Structures are given as C-alpha cells and as structure tokens.
Coordinates of C-alpha atoms and ligand atoms in Angstrom, one line a residue:
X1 CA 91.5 93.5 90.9
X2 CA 92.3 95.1 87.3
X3 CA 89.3 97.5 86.5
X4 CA 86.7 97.6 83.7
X5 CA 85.5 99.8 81.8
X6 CA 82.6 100.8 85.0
X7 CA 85.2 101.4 87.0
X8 CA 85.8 103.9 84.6
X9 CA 83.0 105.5 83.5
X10 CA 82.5 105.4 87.7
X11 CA 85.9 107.7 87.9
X12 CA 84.0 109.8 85.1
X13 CA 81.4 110.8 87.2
X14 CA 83.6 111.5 90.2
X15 CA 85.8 114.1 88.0
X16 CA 83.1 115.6 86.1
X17 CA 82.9 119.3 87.0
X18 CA 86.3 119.2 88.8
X19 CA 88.9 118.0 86.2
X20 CA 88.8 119.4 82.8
X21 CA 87.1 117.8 79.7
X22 CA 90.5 118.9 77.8
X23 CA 90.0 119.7 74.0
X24 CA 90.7 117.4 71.2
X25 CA 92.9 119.8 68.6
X26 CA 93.8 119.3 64.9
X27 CA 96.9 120.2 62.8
X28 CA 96.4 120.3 59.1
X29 CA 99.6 120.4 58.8
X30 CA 100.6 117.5 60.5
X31 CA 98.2 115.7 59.0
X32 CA 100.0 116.3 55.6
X33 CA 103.0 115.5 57.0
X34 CA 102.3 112.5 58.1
X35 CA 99.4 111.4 55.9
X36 CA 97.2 110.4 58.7
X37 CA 94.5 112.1 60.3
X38 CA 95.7 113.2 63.9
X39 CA 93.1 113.9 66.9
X40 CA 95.1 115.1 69.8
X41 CA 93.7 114.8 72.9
X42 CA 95.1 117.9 75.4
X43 CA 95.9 116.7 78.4
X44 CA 98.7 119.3 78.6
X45 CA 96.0 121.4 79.4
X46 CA 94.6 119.3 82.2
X47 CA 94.5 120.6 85.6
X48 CA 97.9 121.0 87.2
X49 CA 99.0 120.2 83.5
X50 CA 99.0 116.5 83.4
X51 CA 96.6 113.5 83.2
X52 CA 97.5 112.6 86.0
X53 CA 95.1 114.8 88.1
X54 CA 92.4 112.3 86.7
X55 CA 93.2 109.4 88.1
X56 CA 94.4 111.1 91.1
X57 CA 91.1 112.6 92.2
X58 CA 89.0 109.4 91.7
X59 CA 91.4 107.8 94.1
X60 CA 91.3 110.7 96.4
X61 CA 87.4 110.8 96.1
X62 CA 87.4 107.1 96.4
X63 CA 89.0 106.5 99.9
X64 CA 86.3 106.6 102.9
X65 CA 85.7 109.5 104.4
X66 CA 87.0 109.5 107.9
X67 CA 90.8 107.5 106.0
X68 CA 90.7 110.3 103.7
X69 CA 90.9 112.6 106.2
X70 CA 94.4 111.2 107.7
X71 CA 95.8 112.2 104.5
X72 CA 97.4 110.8 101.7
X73 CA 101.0 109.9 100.6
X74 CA 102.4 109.4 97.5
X75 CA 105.9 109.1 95.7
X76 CA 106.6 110.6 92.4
X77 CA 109.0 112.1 90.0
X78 CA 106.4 115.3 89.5
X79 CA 103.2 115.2 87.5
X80 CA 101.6 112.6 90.0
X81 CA 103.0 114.3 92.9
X82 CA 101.5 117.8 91.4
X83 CA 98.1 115.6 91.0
X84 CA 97.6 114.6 94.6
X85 CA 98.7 117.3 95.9
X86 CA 95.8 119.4 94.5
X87 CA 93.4 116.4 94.2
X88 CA 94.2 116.3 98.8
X89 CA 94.0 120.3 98.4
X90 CA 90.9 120.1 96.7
X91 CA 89.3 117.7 99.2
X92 CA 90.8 119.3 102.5
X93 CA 93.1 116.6 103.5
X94 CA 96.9 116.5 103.7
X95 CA 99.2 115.6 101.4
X96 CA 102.9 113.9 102.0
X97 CA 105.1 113.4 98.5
X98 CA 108.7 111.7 98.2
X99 CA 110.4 113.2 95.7
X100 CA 113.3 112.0 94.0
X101 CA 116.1 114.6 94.7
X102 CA 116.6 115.4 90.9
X103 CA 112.9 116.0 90.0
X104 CA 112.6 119.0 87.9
X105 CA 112.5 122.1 90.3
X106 CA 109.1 123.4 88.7
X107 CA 107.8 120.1 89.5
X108 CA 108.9 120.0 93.4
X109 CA 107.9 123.8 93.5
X110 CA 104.7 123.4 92.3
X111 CA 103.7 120.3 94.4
X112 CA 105.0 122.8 97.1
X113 CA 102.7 125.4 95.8
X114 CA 99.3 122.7 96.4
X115 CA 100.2 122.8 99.9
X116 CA 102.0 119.2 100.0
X117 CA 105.1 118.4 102.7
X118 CA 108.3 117.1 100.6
X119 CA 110.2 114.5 101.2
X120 CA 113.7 113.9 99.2
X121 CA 115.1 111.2 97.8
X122 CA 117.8 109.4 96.2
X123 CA 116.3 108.0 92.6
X124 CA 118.8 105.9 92.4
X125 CA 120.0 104.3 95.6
X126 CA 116.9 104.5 97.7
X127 CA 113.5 103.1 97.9
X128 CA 110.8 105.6 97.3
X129 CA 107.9 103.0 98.0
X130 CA 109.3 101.8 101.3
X131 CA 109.7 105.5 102.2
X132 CA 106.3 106.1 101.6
X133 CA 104.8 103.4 102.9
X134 CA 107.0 104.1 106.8
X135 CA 105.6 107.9 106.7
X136 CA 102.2 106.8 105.9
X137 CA 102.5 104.2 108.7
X138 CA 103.5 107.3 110.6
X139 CA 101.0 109.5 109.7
X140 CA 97.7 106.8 109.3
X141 CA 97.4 108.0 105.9
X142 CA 96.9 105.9 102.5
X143 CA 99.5 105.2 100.0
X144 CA 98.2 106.0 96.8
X145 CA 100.8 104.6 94.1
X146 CA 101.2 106.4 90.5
X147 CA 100.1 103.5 88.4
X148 CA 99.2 100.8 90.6
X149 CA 96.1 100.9 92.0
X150 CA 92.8 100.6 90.4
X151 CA 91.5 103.9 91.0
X152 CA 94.3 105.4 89.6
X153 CA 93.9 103.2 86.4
X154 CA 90.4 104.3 86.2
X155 CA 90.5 107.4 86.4
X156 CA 93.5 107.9 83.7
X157 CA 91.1 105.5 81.3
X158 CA 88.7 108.7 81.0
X159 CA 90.9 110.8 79.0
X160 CA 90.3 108.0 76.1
X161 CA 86.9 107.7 76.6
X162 CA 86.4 111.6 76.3
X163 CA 88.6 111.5 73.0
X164 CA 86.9 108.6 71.8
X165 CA 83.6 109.8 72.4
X166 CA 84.4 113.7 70.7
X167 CA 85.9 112.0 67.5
X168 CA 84.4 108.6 67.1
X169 CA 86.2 105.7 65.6
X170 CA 90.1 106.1 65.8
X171 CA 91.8 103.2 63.3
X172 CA 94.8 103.7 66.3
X173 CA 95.9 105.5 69.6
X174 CA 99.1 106.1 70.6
X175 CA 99.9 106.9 74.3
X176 CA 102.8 107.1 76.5
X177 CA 103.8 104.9 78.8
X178 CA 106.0 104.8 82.3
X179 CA 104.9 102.6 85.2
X180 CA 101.9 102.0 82.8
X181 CA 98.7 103.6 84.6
X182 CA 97.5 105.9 81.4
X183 CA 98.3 103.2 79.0
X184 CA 96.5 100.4 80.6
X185 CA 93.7 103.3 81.4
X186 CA 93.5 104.4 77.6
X187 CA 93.6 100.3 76.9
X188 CA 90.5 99.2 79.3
X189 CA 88.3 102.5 77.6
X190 CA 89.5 101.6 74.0
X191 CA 88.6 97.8 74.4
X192 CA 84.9 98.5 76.0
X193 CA 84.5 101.5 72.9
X194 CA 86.7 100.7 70.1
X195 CA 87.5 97.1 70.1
X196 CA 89.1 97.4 66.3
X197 CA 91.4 100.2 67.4
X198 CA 94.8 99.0 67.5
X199 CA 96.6 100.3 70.4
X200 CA 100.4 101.2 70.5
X201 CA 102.1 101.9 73.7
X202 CA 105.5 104.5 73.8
X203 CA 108.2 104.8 75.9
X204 CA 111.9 106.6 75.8
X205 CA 114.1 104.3 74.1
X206 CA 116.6 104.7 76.9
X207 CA 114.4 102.5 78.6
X208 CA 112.4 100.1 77.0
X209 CA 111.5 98.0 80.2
X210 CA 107.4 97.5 78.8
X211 CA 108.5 96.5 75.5
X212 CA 110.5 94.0 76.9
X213 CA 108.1 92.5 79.5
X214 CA 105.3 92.1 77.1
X215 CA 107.3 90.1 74.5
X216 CA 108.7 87.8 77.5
X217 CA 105.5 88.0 79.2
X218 CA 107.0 88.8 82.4
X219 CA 107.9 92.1 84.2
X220 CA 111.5 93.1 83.4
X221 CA 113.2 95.5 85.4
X222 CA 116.0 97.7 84.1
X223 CA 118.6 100.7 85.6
X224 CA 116.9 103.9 86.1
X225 CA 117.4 105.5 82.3
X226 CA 118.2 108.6 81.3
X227 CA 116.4 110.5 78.9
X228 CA 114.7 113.8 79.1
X229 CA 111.3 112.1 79.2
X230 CA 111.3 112.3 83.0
X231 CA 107.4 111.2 83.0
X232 CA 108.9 107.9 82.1
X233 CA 112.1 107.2 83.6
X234 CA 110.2 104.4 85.3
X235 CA 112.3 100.8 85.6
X236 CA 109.5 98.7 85.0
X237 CA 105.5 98.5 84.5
X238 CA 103.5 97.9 87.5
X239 CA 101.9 94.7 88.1
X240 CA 98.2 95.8 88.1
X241 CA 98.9 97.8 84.3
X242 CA 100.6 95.0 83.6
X243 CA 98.4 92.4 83.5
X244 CA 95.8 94.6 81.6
X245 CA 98.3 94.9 78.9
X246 CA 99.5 91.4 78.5
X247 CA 96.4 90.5 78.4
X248 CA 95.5 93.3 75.6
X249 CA 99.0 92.4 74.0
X250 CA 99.2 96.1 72.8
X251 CA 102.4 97.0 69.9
X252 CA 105.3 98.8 72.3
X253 CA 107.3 101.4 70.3
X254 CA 110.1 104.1 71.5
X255 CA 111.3 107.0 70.9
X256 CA 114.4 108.5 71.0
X257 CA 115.5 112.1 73.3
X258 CA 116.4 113.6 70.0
X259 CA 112.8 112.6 68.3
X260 CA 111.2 113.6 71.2
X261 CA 112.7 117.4 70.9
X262 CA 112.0 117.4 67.3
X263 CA 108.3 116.7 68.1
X264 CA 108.0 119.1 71.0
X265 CA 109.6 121.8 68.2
X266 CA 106.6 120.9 66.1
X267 CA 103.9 120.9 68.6
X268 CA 105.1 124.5 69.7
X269 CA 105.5 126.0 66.3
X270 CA 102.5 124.3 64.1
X271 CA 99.7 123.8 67.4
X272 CA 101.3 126.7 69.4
X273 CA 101.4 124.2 72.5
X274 CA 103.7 123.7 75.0
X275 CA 104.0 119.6 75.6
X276 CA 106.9 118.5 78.0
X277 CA 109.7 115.5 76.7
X278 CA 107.0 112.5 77.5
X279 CA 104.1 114.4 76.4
X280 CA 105.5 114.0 73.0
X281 CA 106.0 109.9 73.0
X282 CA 103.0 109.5 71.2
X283 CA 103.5 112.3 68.1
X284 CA 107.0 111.0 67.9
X285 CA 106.1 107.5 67.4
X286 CA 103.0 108.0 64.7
X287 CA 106.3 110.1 62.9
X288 CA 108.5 107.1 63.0
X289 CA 105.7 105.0 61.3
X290 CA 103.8 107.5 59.4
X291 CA 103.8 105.4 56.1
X292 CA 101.9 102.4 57.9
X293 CA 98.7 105.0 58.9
X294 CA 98.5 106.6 55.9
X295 CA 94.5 107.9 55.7
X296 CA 93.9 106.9 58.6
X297 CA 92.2 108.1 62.0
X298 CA 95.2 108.5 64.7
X299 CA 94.2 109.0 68.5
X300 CA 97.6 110.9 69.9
X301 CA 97.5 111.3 74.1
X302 CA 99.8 114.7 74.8
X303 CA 99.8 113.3 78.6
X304 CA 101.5 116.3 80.0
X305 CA 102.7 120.2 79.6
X306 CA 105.0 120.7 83.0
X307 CA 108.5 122.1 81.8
X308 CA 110.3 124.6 82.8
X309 CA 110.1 127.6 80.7
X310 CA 113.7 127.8 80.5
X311 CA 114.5 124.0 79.9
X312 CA 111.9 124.1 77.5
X313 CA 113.5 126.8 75.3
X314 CA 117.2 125.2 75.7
X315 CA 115.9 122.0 74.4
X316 CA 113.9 123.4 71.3
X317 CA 116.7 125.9 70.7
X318 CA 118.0 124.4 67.4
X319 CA 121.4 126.0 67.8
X320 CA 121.9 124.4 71.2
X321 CA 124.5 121.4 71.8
X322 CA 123.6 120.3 75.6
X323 CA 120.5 119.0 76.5
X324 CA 121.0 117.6 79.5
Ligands
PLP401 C1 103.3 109.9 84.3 C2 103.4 110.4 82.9 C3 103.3 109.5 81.8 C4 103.3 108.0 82.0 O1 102.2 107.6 82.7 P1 102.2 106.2 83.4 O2 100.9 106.1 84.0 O3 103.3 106.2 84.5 O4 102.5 105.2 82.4 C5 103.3 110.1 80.6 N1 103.3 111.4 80.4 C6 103.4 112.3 81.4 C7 103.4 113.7 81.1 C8 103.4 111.8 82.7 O5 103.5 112.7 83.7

C-alpha cells in the first residue's frame, strides 16, 4: 500500500519531540548566484545526521510492541544503518545491520557506536536483502528496508512538510534520490500541500537508474556505480517509491562527482555547513539549471552531513588530484 499524505502527518506525530524539526537556512549569496530564491532544509543536522532517522523511527515506533521487542534488522550502505540503530537504541530493542564491506568507516563506526551488531558484506557480489532477511529469520526480528516500506516513506515525507510549512509556497523542490524513499516521501507531502510545485528528483550521474525507469515506466536496474555520492549508489528505485513517482511523473536530473564537490565547497564556505557528496544533489542540480528558476522560490533537501572529516577536506581541497 503506497502512503498518503495521513500516513504522513501520522509519522509527524510519532517523531515530534524525538527527531529534530531541523532549520530551514538562507544564503544571500547563493541566491545571487543563482537568481533564485533558495530555502534549504537541514537535514544534515538531523539526528544521527541524516533524514533518515525520520523515517526510521516511525517504522521503529510503528511495529507492535511485543515484534518490536525481537529486534530489528536492516541493510544499508550507512545513514539508514546509523538511523535504526539509534531509532532500536532509542526504543530499547536490538539492532542487526548488513553492511556492505566498503561503507565509509565513520558510517560502520558510528552504527557501532548506537549499539547495533555488524554484519559485512560484499556490495557487489552478494545479496544484502537475502542476508537480512535469513538473520532476521534467525533472530524473529522485522526487516525494515531503506526505501521500501511505507513507514519508512512516511516518515521521510515530513522533512517537506516541515519546510513547506516554515516557508510557504516553493515554485520547486529539489531532492536527492537513491532507492527513492525521501523523494517519493518529499513527493506525497508536496502533492497533499503544494500541488503547483514542480518536483525534480537528483541522482549521481554515474548512475542514473530513476531517470531511466520513469521515462520507460518500468524499473531498470544498472551495475552498482561509482561516484562519491555513496547515499545513492543504489541500482535501482524500489517498487513501493516507485510507483508513487510514476504516478507523480516527477523531472529526474543528475549530477556529476565533480559538481557535487564544487557544491559541497560552497555549502562549507558561503553556509559554513558540512553536507556529505549526496547531500549536495539537490544544490548541484538548481546550479546546473539556474537560468530556468530565475526569481523563483527553490525548496533544496541537504539529506545528509555524515563524512569523514578527513575525506571531507581531501575532496574540497582544490589542489587535490584523487578523489577516490
Ligand atoms: C539515503 C540517502 C539519500 C537517498 O535517499 P533514498 O531514500 O534512498 O532515495 C540521499 N541523501 C543521503 C544523505 C542519504 O543518506
């Protein structure tokens, strides 16, 4: 069942008080760069830095009692591994994460840090759901997918209705996308509050697996690409998000590695933010097409801040030839 906009406000109610209501920052001089008027919505500074923690604690809070206390299980390049393992910690329940065996350390270290077991794997010759789904059987814990699931959807819809509500009418939003939980989110808020606000969707151009399934209306499914943006190094949408956005027949956009570290340059010296590789899809898109927003209202989601402090300064470090 795809959700609706109660399902939403619903997940609202079940983070208020726990997850932050993150602030909605300005940049006059981005504005003049771009023409537009930009309304960023924080979720770097989100709880365990992502958006991810939103949806993950309405599912968390959803389950029933007496499953939820079996434990959860989850699979997850990072930011939603980081998310459930505090959203469990947070409820008293244990956590169990497969992790692909490249994740970022400072991902893997702080889903450690929540109190989570780890569980390694290969990204790109083993299958992380199956994994999951034998240890929960295991374990008589819940699966709870990063995108797919309606809880999950819910819950990462609130971040656009909080924006939406602080700012008012947005001519256009601009999220990032991976297995397509926020975007679909963002799209079922926007839809219910903004119908006129045209909605554009951004992944990493190595791997433009949305764009492609919403122009052939089916899912495709590529290699696993590689691009700094690991928050999106997904090979295709999942169903459930899927079917929201064919249905909302959203614009798809990308964004190249190189754009992305010119826009995480910016955010850190003009907003004095830290906003990891995916985090930036959305800036780096509205860059690409600033002439076609000119004076207008611009929605941008900065979906996450996890990077290591080290990686992070190689990759803005303008005098720096590897960035992988
Ligand atoms: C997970 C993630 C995304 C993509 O979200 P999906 O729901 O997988 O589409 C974007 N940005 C960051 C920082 C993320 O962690």
């Amino acid at each position: 069942m795809t959700p609706t906009f109660a399902d939403v406000e619903v997940a609202a109610d079940r983070i208020a008080g726990v997850a932050h209501r993150t602030p909605v920052m300005r940049s006059r001089l981005l504005d003049e760069m771009t023409g537009a008027r930009l309304f960023f919505k924080c979720e770097n500074l989100q709880r365990a830095g992502v958006f991810k923690f939103r949806g993950a604690y309405n599912a968390v809070s959803a389950l029933p009692a007496d499953v939820r206390a079996r434990g959860v299980v989850t699979y997850s390049s990072g930011n939603h591994a980081q998310a459930i393992s505090l959203a469990a910690r947070l409820h008293g329940v244990p956590a169990t994460i497969v992790m692909p065996l490249d994740a970022p350390e400072v991902k893997v270290a702080a889903t450690a840090g929540y109190g989570a077991q780890i569980v390694r794997y290969d990204r790109y010759t083993q299958d992380y759901a199956a994994i999951a789904a034998c240890l929960a059987d295991e374990q008589g814990a819940t699966v709870i997918p990063p995108c797919d699931h309606p809880d999950i959807i819910a819950g990462q819809g609130t971040a656009t209705r909080e924006l939406m509500e602080d700012v008012g009418d947005l001519g256009a939003l601009f999220v990032p996308v991976g297995g397509g939980g926020l975007f679909s989110g963002s799209v079922v808020s926007a839809q219910a509050m903004q119908p006129g606000c045209r909605l554009y969707g951004v992944e990493p151009e190595a791997g433009n697996d949305g764009q492609q399934s919403l122009a052939q209306g089916r899912i495709v499914t590529i290699d696993a690409p590689q691009t700094i943006a690991d928050g999106a190094q997904t090979r295709f949408l999942d169903p459930l998000p899927f079917e929201i956005l064919l249905d909302a027949r959203p614009t798809m956009l990308t964004a190249s590695d190189d754009e992305l570290v010119e826009t995480m340059r910016l955010l850190a010296s003009l907003m004095k933010i830290i906003v990891e590789p995916t985090g930036c899809l959305g800036l780096a898109a509205v860059r690409q097409m600033a002439d076609q927003l000119a004076g207008q209202r611009v929605g941008i989601i900065l979906s996450g801040g996890n990077v290591d402090l080290a990686r992070f300064a190689d990759l803005i470090n303008p005098t720096a030839v590897e960035r992988t």
